């Protein structure tokens, strides 16, 4: 009887379900006491525009608005405010991605399933963003879903899986355009892995939807019926190797004039810049993997690469495609945000889990310490040690109460405007040079600026623009929000 109960418990409490439930719990902990991130404020603002003015209004604003529209739809259907709707939606996307990664591992390497559960819940690369509202959550989930369905199609050859996998990747593209690189990755996978005589047919089968869709979009753009969105043009520029070579060449010449004193070293400036930029990718990858880099390296060193690459197809092709995307981005923009690298970590979950399983087999006494360490990593990812930035909220609320006309108020942080109330509208968010120009032209009566800890330039900027301080909101981390107005309009007794 006891054995039967244990078997029933094991069937119910599977690694994938544990990952799903654990992920929801971590997301709930992560959002407690956190201020909405700047990107999140952008999406919430546009979601509010969608709710108040309709879909046409937000589409006129341009950019990639799918997440904002989705937040608005979720808010309208559930009755939740946009902020709560976005957090709930992202929590389920994240939980779904965790469960998918574990299911994939359990399907091909059952002995590593529980290790995969620990890995997806402890990996700093993507767990540290749980408190933020980002497009990445939907991108991660639908990318993994599309790749998993494609992998299952590779085993079963059911056309339904191939079609659903391509549709899932299409949804991922709506979150982040980079997901489109997984289509050629899947086609290359079949071009090399399919049996002789079936390579072209299978490659076309797994790429039929993007090929047809791409041709249709091209015809629409060429005909002039629709103008290509700015973000698509930006990605095409980044993928243009000739443009990238030109940018690197010009930057290398400038760097050689400023940094390298000798003629011979100046000739190598372009190479130094290029390989220096490329080094950002592995450095960020290792930093964001944390202690889980150890089992990953262990896995790579224990078995021939051919063995684990073959077992986990099409992940290696997806890794290569996304790595090339990061190369294109970092050589185009000269920076790389950490969350852009996180997709690489999702794609390496099976390898990290496999390495962890091998290590625990060799050193079984490490099992309990490893679990404790994983739990500590989970907590570190979602519990912040920095003081909450309540001063931003206080500044926004003060502006909402005291600004006579919010259309004549400016701020250099969109979070200040957000906490002043979306329905009030009109608060202009711009940089300090634009704020100074608007003040000089008489378009603003009041401004709110951030003064980071130790920043003396804020006071200097206020004096240069003849602004007097109305209120100052100090944060526990040393940062302040200064609300100021032109000195000629200062009310008597105004000040801190």
XYZ file of C-alpha atoms in Angstrom:
496
model
C 0.000 0.000 0.000
C 2.791 2.342 0.889
C 4.507 1.538 -2.400
C 1.313 2.294 -4.293
C 0.935 5.670 -2.575
C 4.526 6.508 -3.361
C 3.984 5.617 -7.008
C 0.861 7.796 -7.148
C 2.751 10.662 -5.527
C 5.564 10.355 -8.084
C 3.067 10.445 -10.927
C 1.413 13.582 -9.610
C 4.536 15.412 -8.405
C 6.575 15.234 -11.596
C 9.688 17.359 -12.242
C 7.829 19.447 -14.842
C 4.925 20.176 -12.492
C 7.351 20.994 -9.697
C 9.139 23.424 -12.034
C 5.843 25.049 -13.035
C 4.610 25.470 -9.451
C 8.027 26.520 -8.167
C 8.312 29.112 -10.911
C 4.957 30.669 -10.037
C 6.016 30.851 -6.386
C 9.319 32.525 -7.274
C 7.542 35.047 -9.516
C 5.134 35.899 -6.696
C 8.054 36.502 -4.324
C 9.991 38.495 -6.917
C 7.322 41.140 -7.584
C 6.840 41.998 -3.911
C 8.072 45.522 -3.194
C 9.678 46.053 -6.596
C 9.292 49.203 -8.649
C 8.119 48.707 -12.237
C 11.088 48.764 -14.614
C 11.403 51.426 -17.323
C 10.586 49.022 -20.153
C 7.603 47.827 -18.161
C 6.318 51.383 -17.787
C 6.609 51.797 -21.564
C 4.457 48.694 -22.216
C 1.940 49.593 -19.500
C 1.561 53.112 -20.865
C 0.824 51.795 -24.339
C -1.507 49.159 -22.915
C -3.441 51.975 -21.239
C -3.586 53.844 -24.574
C -5.041 50.679 -26.138
C -7.683 50.364 -23.416
C -8.693 54.029 -23.550
C -8.361 54.892 -27.253
C -8.484 51.560 -29.057
C -6.146 49.431 -31.110
C -5.758 51.970 -33.925
C -4.348 54.576 -31.518
C -1.510 52.369 -30.268
C -0.656 51.151 -33.776
C -0.160 54.765 -34.852
C 2.564 55.105 -32.219
C 4.748 52.671 -34.164
C 7.347 50.317 -32.658
C 6.720 46.693 -31.668
C 3.495 46.906 -29.633
C 2.401 43.266 -29.408
C 3.137 42.937 -25.688
C 1.283 46.172 -24.890
C -1.748 44.993 -26.887
C -1.624 41.605 -25.153
C -1.497 43.272 -21.731
C -4.508 45.410 -22.651
C -6.437 42.345 -23.835
C -5.584 40.415 -20.677
C -6.599 43.385 -18.532
C -9.925 43.768 -20.376
C -10.740 40.049 -20.145
C -9.811 39.577 -16.489
C -10.815 42.961 -15.065
C -7.330 43.337 -13.539
C -5.388 46.565 -13.840
C -2.724 46.477 -16.595
C 0.183 46.157 -14.145
C -1.251 43.103 -12.384
C -2.351 41.574 -15.691
C 1.178 41.960 -17.117
C 2.822 40.432 -14.052
C 0.398 37.513 -14.025
C 0.843 36.890 -17.742
C 4.636 36.978 -17.493
C 4.583 34.662 -14.482
C 2.685 32.034 -16.484
C 4.953 32.465 -19.513
C 7.965 31.929 -17.271
C 6.412 28.920 -15.548
C 5.521 27.440 -18.923
C 9.080 27.905 -20.190
C 10.477 26.193 -17.076
C 8.085 23.258 -17.459
C 8.844 22.916 -21.178
C 12.592 22.788 -20.595
C 12.137 20.077 -17.958
C 9.734 18.065 -20.145
C 12.278 18.138 -22.960
C 15.014 16.831 -20.655
C 12.711 14.188 -19.183
C 11.772 12.954 -22.669
C 15.358 12.388 -23.809
C 17.281 11.965 -20.552
C 14.847 10.890 -17.787
C 17.593 10.510 -15.192
C 18.366 14.270 -15.457
C 14.768 15.528 -15.088
C 14.991 16.572 -11.425
C 18.384 18.169 -12.056
C 16.748 20.151 -14.877
C 14.052 21.297 -12.447
C 16.733 22.692 -10.120
C 18.583 24.301 -13.026
C 15.602 26.198 -14.504
C 14.586 27.536 -11.090
C 18.120 28.517 -10.018
C 19.751 29.799 -13.231
C 20.502 33.507 -12.640
C 20.422 34.348 -16.367
C 16.646 34.434 -16.617
C 15.389 34.125 -13.035
C 16.827 37.513 -12.057
C 14.307 39.249 -14.357
C 11.162 37.799 -12.777
C 10.148 41.116 -11.193
C 10.312 43.008 -14.497
C 7.743 43.397 -17.269
C 9.560 42.423 -20.453
C 8.916 40.992 -23.915
C 11.451 38.273 -23.147
C 9.019 36.094 -21.174
C 6.760 35.486 -24.162
C 9.785 35.205 -26.444
C 11.338 32.524 -24.222
C 8.155 30.503 -23.835
C 7.023 30.431 -27.452
C 10.564 29.900 -28.762
C 11.021 26.872 -26.512
C 7.554 25.613 -27.422
C 8.278 25.930 -31.147
C 11.652 24.177 -30.848
C 10.179 21.420 -28.663
C 7.351 20.781 -31.133
C 9.875 20.719 -33.994
C 11.993 18.204 -32.081
C 8.925 16.038 -31.487
C 8.075 16.254 -35.192
C 11.600 15.037 -35.917
C 10.788 11.885 -33.919
C 7.181 11.254 -35.019
C 6.955 13.015 -38.431
C 3.429 14.183 -37.585
C 2.617 17.180 -39.749
C 0.574 18.707 -36.948
C 3.697 19.076 -34.792
C 5.604 20.729 -37.647
C 2.794 23.225 -38.250
C 2.242 23.992 -34.573
C 5.972 24.436 -34.036
C 6.158 26.998 -36.839
C 3.085 28.816 -35.488
C 4.597 28.931 -31.991
C 7.772 30.496 -33.383
C 5.618 32.996 -35.284
C 4.097 34.102 -31.961
C 7.616 34.329 -30.498
C 8.517 36.667 -33.373
C 5.672 38.965 -32.305
C 7.433 39.334 -28.948
C 10.995 39.604 -30.278
C 11.933 39.590 -33.938
C 15.102 37.575 -33.153
C 12.971 34.439 -32.865
C 12.856 34.371 -36.684
C 16.437 33.036 -36.721
C 15.155 29.703 -35.393
C 13.383 29.032 -38.705
C 16.586 28.724 -40.760
C 18.135 26.818 -37.865
C 15.401 24.170 -38.107
C 15.719 23.989 -41.871
C 19.491 23.522 -41.632
C 18.949 20.843 -38.999
C 16.852 18.810 -41.419
C 19.131 19.553 -44.363
C 21.947 17.813 -42.469
C 20.122 15.309 -40.241
C 17.331 13.938 -42.452
C 17.883 10.641 -44.295
C 19.286 10.807 -47.806
C 16.616 11.576 -50.356
C 14.371 13.314 -47.785
C 16.515 16.301 -46.833
C 14.909 18.875 -49.133
C 11.354 17.672 -48.454
C 11.778 17.769 -44.670
C 13.572 21.124 -44.732
C 10.685 22.595 -46.729
C 8.130 20.963 -44.437
C 9.608 22.541 -41.287
C 10.105 25.884 -43.074
C 6.974 26.121 -45.211
C 5.189 28.690 -43.032
C 8.074 31.196 -42.703
C 8.925 30.875 -46.406
C 5.329 31.576 -47.445
C 4.928 34.325 -44.860
C 8.236 35.935 -45.776
C 7.336 35.971 -49.461
C 3.946 37.539 -48.707
C 5.471 40.228 -46.479
C 8.096 41.003 -49.126
C 5.409 41.451 -51.787
C 3.401 43.747 -49.500
C 6.438 45.917 -48.739
C 7.618 46.047 -52.362
C 4.150 47.013 -53.574
C 4.138 49.960 -51.169
C 0.847 48.973 -49.530
C 2.533 48.848 -46.112
C 5.695 50.595 -44.956
C 8.226 48.300 -43.223
C 8.224 48.942 -39.450
C 11.250 50.734 -38.070
C 12.294 47.812 -35.910
C 12.399 45.492 -38.936
C 14.582 47.984 -40.823
C 16.849 48.199 -37.774
C 17.302 44.413 -37.654
C 18.012 44.266 -41.382
C 20.696 46.932 -40.923
C 22.228 44.977 -38.061
C 22.289 41.818 -40.195
C 23.997 43.598 -43.106
C 27.681 42.553 -42.916
C 28.826 45.361 -45.231
C 27.254 47.992 -42.996
C 28.775 46.337 -39.910
C 32.240 46.312 -41.510
C 31.858 49.998 -42.299
C 30.796 50.842 -38.720
C 33.673 48.820 -37.246
C 36.146 50.408 -39.649
C 35.123 53.940 -38.752
C 35.083 53.173 -35.005
C 38.470 51.478 -35.307
C 39.977 54.545 -36.961
C 38.663 56.801 -34.218
C 39.908 54.438 -31.527
C 43.370 54.213 -33.119
C 43.717 58.001 -33.100
C 42.812 58.229 -29.407
C 44.296 55.065 -27.899
C 47.155 53.582 -29.938
C 50.346 55.682 -30.020
C 52.221 53.678 -32.658
C 51.502 53.324 -36.363
C 51.767 49.539 -36.368
C 49.314 49.167 -33.483
C 46.905 51.589 -35.164
C 46.588 49.187 -38.086
C 45.253 46.521 -35.700
C 42.632 48.749 -34.041
C 39.766 47.278 -36.068
C 40.701 43.718 -35.068
C 41.059 44.718 -31.422
C 37.639 46.346 -31.489
C 35.968 43.438 -33.303
C 37.298 40.661 -31.071
C 36.842 42.811 -27.970
C 33.159 43.187 -28.817
C 32.828 39.448 -29.457
C 34.318 38.714 -26.034
C 31.310 40.426 -24.415
C 29.123 37.440 -25.332
C 31.068 34.664 -23.527
C 31.876 36.936 -20.589
C 28.210 37.809 -20.040
C 27.222 34.179 -20.564
C 29.630 32.956 -17.879
C 28.711 35.715 -15.429
C 24.984 35.035 -15.806
C 25.418 31.265 -15.483
C 26.951 31.643 -12.043
C 27.867 28.459 -10.201
C 25.935 26.397 -12.752
C 28.865 26.961 -15.094
C 30.625 24.121 -13.222
C 28.222 21.302 -14.255
C 28.066 22.737 -17.792
C 31.852 22.542 -18.154
C 31.814 19.093 -16.524
C 29.280 17.822 -19.069
C 31.262 19.178 -21.995
C 34.415 17.541 -20.701
C 33.006 14.106 -19.852
C 31.522 13.046 -23.178
C 32.470 13.630 -26.826
C 30.692 16.653 -28.268
C 29.164 14.525 -31.021
C 27.258 12.411 -28.449
C 25.399 15.203 -26.659
C 24.984 17.326 -29.782
C 23.248 14.442 -31.554
C 20.995 13.649 -28.599
C 19.712 17.191 -28.241
C 18.966 18.128 -31.847
C 17.842 20.708 -32.948
C 19.201 22.689 -29.956
C 22.771 22.969 -31.329
C 21.471 24.575 -34.527
C 19.293 26.942 -32.503
C 22.309 27.829 -30.342
C 24.415 28.598 -33.397
C 21.685 30.725 -35.003
C 21.081 32.752 -31.856
C 24.805 33.154 -31.209
C 25.230 34.654 -34.691
C 22.321 36.991 -33.903
C 24.133 38.223 -30.789
C 27.295 38.730 -32.840
C 25.352 40.854 -35.328
C 23.793 42.903 -32.535
C 26.928 43.562 -30.497
C 28.975 44.567 -33.560
C 26.174 46.869 -34.680
C 25.332 48.572 -31.387
C 28.587 48.075 -29.418
C 26.724 46.873 -26.312
C 24.777 43.829 -25.210
C 22.128 43.795 -22.473
C 22.279 40.774 -20.201
C 18.753 39.620 -20.927
C 19.591 39.306 -24.639
C 22.063 36.542 -23.766
C 19.545 34.651 -21.613
C 18.119 32.691 -24.541
C 21.471 30.930 -24.800
C 21.005 29.755 -21.216
C 17.567 28.328 -21.969
C 19.055 26.381 -24.869
C 21.826 24.970 -22.664
C 19.554 23.760 -19.840
C 19.787 20.078 -20.962
C 23.583 20.255 -20.960
C 23.775 21.856 -17.508
C 21.257 19.337 -16.129
C 23.204 16.460 -17.680
C 26.449 17.689 -16.168
C 24.844 18.095 -12.756
C 23.472 14.542 -12.941
C 26.911 13.142 -13.831
C 28.527 15.030 -10.955
C 25.981 13.776 -8.420
C 26.449 10.225 -9.652
C 30.170 10.463 -9.091
C 29.876 12.269 -5.748
C 26.478 11.211 -4.279
C 27.295 12.841 -0.917
C 27.022 16.221 -2.609
C 23.312 15.757 -3.248
C 22.022 17.606 -0.165
C 24.572 20.459 -0.334
C 23.785 20.936 -4.042
C 20.041 21.166 -3.324
C 20.681 23.672 -0.515
C 22.937 25.702 -2.804
C 20.297 25.664 -5.550
C 17.655 26.895 -3.091
C 20.017 29.683 -2.005
C 20.496 30.687 -5.651
C 16.722 30.739 -6.156
C 16.318 33.066 -3.198
C 19.166 35.321 -4.340
C 17.549 35.692 -7.762
C 14.197 36.933 -6.467
C 14.931 38.627 -3.116
C 16.525 42.051 -3.563
C 18.956 43.435 -0.988
C 18.760 46.981 -2.377
C 16.439 49.481 -0.666
C 13.041 49.901 -2.385
C 12.825 53.043 -4.508
C 9.736 54.435 -2.861
C 10.951 57.993 -3.487
C 10.051 57.633 -7.179
C 6.516 56.637 -6.227
C 6.291 59.522 -3.749
C 7.521 62.029 -6.340
C 4.967 60.808 -8.888
C 2.121 61.044 -6.397
C 3.200 64.527 -5.291
C 3.148 65.696 -8.920
C -0.293 64.180 -9.396
C -1.591 66.222 -6.459
C 0.274 69.516 -6.917
C 0.895 70.015 -10.632
C -1.761 72.477 -11.930
C -1.479 71.148 -15.495
C 0.314 67.861 -16.040
C 0.641 68.650 -19.750
C 3.188 71.308 -18.701
C 5.273 68.985 -16.509
C 8.432 67.210 -17.681
C 10.475 64.348 -16.234
C 13.642 62.488 -17.183
C 12.361 59.100 -15.955
C 9.173 57.498 -17.275
C 8.559 55.848 -13.895
C 7.945 59.268 -12.338
C 5.313 59.995 -14.988
C 3.795 56.540 -14.519
C 3.311 56.998 -10.788
C 1.846 60.430 -11.402
C -1.083 58.568 -12.975
C -1.590 57.292 -16.496
C -5.118 58.669 -16.692
C -3.859 62.193 -15.954
C -1.685 61.970 -19.076
C 0.474 64.601 -20.634
C 3.666 64.413 -18.558
C 6.517 64.696 -21.052
C 9.425 62.256 -20.572
C 12.687 63.414 -22.148
C 16.384 63.861 -21.451
C 17.841 66.866 -19.663
C 18.866 68.728 -22.869
C 15.301 68.422 -24.197
C 13.903 69.491 -20.812
C 16.154 72.571 -20.849
C 14.964 73.498 -24.340
C 11.304 73.035 -23.408
C 11.796 75.229 -20.329
C 13.512 77.935 -22.398
C 10.632 77.906 -24.873
C 8.083 78.210 -22.069
C 6.454 74.844 -22.762
C 7.014 73.523 -19.215
C 6.196 74.958 -15.805
C 7.630 72.175 -13.650
C 10.186 69.373 -14.016
C 11.237 66.300 -12.036
C 14.723 64.865 -12.466
C 16.690 61.978 -10.984
C 19.855 62.794 -9.060
C 21.866 59.584 -8.595
C 23.984 59.146 -5.513
C 27.050 61.393 -5.680
C 25.792 63.222 -8.784
C 26.687 66.905 -8.465
C 25.623 67.726 -12.010
C 21.934 67.847 -11.112
C 22.436 70.907 -8.876
C 24.615 72.556 -11.501
C 22.028 71.886 -14.201
C 19.273 73.418 -12.065
C 21.308 76.598 -11.530
C 22.253 76.867 -15.210
C 18.601 76.702 -16.190
C 17.490 79.108 -13.429
C 15.372 76.517 -11.676
C 14.410 76.531 -8.032
C 13.800 73.406 -6.007
C 10.189 72.813 -4.973
C 10.540 69.406 -3.337
C 13.197 66.756 -2.956
C 12.427 63.073 -2.404
C 15.389 61.137 -1.042
C 15.737 57.385 -1.449
C 17.447 55.122 1.058
C 20.096 54.257 -1.538
C 21.272 57.863 -1.795
C 19.382 58.691 -5.000
C 16.996 61.660 -5.059
C 14.151 62.978 -7.165
C 14.187 66.772 -7.440
C 11.036 68.646 -8.411
C 11.834 72.150 -9.622
C 10.278 75.132 -11.387
C 11.585 78.325 -13.047
C 12.654 80.780 -10.334
C 10.369 83.475 -11.709
C 7.386 81.220 -11.042
C 8.490 79.972 -7.622
C 5.824 80.405 -4.944
C 6.924 82.077 -1.748
C 8.218 79.622 0.852
C 8.874 76.894 -1.699
C 11.732 74.570 -1.012
C 12.645 71.311 0.500
